[in-house]
PDB file of C-alpha atoms in Angstrom:
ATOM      1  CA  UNK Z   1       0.000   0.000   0.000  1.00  0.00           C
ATOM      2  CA  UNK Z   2       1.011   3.782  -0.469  1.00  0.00           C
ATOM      3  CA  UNK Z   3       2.989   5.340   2.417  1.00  0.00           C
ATOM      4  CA  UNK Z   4       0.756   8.370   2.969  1.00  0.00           C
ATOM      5  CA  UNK Z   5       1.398  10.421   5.615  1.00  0.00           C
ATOM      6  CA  UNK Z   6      -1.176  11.303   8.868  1.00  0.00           C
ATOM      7  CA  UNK Z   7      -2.022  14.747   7.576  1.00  0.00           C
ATOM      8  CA  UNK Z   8      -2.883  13.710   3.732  1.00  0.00           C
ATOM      9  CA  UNK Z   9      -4.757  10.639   4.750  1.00  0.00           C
ATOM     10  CA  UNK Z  10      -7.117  12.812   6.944  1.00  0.00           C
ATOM     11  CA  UNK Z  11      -7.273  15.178   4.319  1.00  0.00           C
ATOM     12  CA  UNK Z  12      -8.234  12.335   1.926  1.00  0.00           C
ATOM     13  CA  UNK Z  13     -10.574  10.725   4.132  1.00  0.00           C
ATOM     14  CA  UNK Z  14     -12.976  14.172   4.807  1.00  0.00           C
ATOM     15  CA  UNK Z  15     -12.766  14.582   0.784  1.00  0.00           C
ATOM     16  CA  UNK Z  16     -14.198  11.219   0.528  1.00  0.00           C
ATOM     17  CA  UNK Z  17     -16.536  11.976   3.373  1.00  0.00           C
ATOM     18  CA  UNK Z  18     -17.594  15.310   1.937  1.00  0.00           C
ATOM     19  CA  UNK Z  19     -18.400  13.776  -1.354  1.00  0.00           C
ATOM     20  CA  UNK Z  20     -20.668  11.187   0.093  1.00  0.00           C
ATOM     21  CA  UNK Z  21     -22.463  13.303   1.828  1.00  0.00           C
ATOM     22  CA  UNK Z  22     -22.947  14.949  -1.428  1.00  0.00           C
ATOM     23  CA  UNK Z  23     -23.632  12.250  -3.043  1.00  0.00           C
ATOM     24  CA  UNK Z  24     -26.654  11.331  -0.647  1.00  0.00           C
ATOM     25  CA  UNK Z  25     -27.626  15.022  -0.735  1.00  0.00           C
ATOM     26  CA  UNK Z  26     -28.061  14.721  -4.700  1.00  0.00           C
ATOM     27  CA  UNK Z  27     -30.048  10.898  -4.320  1.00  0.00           C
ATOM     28  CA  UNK Z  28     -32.636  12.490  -2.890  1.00  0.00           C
ATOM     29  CA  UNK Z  29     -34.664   9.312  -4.571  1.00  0.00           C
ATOM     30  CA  UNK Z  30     -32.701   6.763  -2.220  1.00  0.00           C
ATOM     31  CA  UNK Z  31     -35.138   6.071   1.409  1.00  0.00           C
ATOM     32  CA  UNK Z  32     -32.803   5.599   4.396  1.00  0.00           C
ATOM     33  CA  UNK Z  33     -34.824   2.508   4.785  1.00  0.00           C
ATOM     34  CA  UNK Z  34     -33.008   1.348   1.297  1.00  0.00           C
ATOM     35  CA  UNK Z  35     -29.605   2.072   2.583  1.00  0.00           C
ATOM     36  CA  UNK Z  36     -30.391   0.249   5.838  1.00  0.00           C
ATOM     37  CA  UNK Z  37     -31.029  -2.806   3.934  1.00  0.00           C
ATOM     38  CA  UNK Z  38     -28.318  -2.878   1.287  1.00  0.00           C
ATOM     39  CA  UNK Z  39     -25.709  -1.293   3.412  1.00  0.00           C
ATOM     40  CA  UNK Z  40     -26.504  -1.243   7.143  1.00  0.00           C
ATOM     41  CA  UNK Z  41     -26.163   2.391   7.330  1.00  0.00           C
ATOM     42  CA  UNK Z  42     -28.448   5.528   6.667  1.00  0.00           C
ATOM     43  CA  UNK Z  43     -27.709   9.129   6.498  1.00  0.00           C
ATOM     44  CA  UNK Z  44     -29.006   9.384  10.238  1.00  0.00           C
ATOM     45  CA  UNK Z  45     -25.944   6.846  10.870  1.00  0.00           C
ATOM     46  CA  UNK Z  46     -23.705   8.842   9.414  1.00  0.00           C
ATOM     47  CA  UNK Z  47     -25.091  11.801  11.090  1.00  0.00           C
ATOM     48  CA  UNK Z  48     -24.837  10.154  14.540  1.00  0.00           C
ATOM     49  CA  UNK Z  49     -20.635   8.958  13.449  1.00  0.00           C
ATOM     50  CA  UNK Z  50     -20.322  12.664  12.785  1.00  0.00           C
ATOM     51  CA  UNK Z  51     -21.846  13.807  16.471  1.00  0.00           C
ATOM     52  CA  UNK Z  52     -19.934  10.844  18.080  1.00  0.00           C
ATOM     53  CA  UNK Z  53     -16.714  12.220  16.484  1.00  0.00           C
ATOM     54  CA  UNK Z  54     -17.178  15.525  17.808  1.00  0.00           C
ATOM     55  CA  UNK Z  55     -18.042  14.054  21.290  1.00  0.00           C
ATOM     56  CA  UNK Z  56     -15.006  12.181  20.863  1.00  0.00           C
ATOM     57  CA  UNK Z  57     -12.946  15.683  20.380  1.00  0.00           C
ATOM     58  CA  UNK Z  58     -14.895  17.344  22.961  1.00  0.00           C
ATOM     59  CA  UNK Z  59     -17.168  19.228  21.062  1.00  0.00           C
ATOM     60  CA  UNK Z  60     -20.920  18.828  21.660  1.00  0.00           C
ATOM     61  CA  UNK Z  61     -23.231  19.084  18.472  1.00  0.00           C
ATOM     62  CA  UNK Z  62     -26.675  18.241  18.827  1.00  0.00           C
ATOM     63  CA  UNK Z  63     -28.435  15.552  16.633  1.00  0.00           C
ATOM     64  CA  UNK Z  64     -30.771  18.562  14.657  1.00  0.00           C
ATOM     65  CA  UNK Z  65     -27.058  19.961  13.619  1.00  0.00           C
ATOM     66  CA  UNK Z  66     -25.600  16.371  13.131  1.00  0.00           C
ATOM     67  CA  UNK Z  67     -28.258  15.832  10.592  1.00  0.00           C
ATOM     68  CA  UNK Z  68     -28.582  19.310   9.082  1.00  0.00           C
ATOM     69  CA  UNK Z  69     -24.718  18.480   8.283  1.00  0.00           C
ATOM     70  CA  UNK Z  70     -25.807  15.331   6.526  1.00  0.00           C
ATOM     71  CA  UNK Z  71     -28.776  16.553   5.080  1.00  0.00           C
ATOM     72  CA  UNK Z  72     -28.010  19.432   3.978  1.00  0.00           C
ATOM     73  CA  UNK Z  73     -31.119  21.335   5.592  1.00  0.00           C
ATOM     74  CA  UNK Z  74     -33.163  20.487   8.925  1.00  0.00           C
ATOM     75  CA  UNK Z  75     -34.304  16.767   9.017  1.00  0.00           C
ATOM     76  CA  UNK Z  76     -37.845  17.516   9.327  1.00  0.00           C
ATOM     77  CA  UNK Z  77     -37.616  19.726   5.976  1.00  0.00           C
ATOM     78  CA  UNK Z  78     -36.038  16.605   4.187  1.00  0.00           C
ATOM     79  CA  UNK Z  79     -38.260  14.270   5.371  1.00  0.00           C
ATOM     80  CA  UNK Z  80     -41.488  16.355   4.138  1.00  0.00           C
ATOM     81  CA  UNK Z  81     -39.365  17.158   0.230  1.00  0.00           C
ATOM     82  CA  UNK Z  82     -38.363  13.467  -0.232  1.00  0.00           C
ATOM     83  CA  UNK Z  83     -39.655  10.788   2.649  1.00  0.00           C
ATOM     84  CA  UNK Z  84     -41.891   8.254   1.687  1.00  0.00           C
ATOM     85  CA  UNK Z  85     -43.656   5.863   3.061  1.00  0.00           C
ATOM     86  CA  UNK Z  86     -42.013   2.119   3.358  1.00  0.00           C
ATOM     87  CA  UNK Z  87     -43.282  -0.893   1.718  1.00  0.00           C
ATOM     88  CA  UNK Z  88     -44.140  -3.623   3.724  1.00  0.00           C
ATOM     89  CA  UNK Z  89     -41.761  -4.920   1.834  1.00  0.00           C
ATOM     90  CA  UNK Z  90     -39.222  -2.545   3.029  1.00  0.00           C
ATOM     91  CA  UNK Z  91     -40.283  -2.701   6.890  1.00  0.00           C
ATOM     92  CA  UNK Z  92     -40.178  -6.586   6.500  1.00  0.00           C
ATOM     93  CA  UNK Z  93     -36.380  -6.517   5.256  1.00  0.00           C
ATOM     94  CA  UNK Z  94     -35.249  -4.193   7.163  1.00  0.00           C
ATOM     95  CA  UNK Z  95     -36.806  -6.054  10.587  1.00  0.00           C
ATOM     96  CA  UNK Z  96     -35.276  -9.262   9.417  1.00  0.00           C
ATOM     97  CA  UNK Z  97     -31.955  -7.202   8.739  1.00  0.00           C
ATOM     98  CA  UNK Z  98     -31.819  -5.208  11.811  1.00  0.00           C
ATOM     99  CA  UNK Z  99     -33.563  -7.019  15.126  1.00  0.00           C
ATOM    100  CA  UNK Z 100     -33.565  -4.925  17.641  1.00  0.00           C
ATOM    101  CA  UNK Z 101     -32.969  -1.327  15.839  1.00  0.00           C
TER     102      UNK Z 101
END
């Protein structure tokens, strides 16, 4: 592997992070529910990683900014633009893929 130094690969690492956040920004059309059942993660889990972070550097963000930073605007304004209903479908993957969530 490529000897990259600490300051690059952080550097690298919040360019990748900024452009999935971007990228989920833009896909709009993708449910969190989806991502939860291909990929074990939604944008509220990557909103939650962020707050944990901060915690984790002594900085206290609450959940509303967490999310706004994922989202891109407050999560109540996304979920009324682009949040739809489940399938049962959906709900039924995403209880066998995630007991207890």
């Amino acid at each position: 592997m490529t000897e990259i130094d600490d300051k690059t690969r952080t550097e690298l690492e919040a360019a990748a992070f900024r452009r999935l956040v971007q990228h989920l920004r833009e896909r709009t059309d993708v449910q969190n529910i989806d991502l939860m059942n291909l990929a074990g993660f939604c944008r509220n889990c990557l909103s939650r990683w962020y707050r944990e972070a901060a915690e984790g550097q002594g900085i206290a963000i609450p959940d509303p900014e967490a999310r706004e930073i994922v989202y891109g605007m407050p999560y109540k304004e996304w979920q009324a633009k682009h949040q739809r209903e489940a399938s049962a479908e959906q709900k039924a993957a995403f209880a066998a893929g995630n007991p207890g969530h």
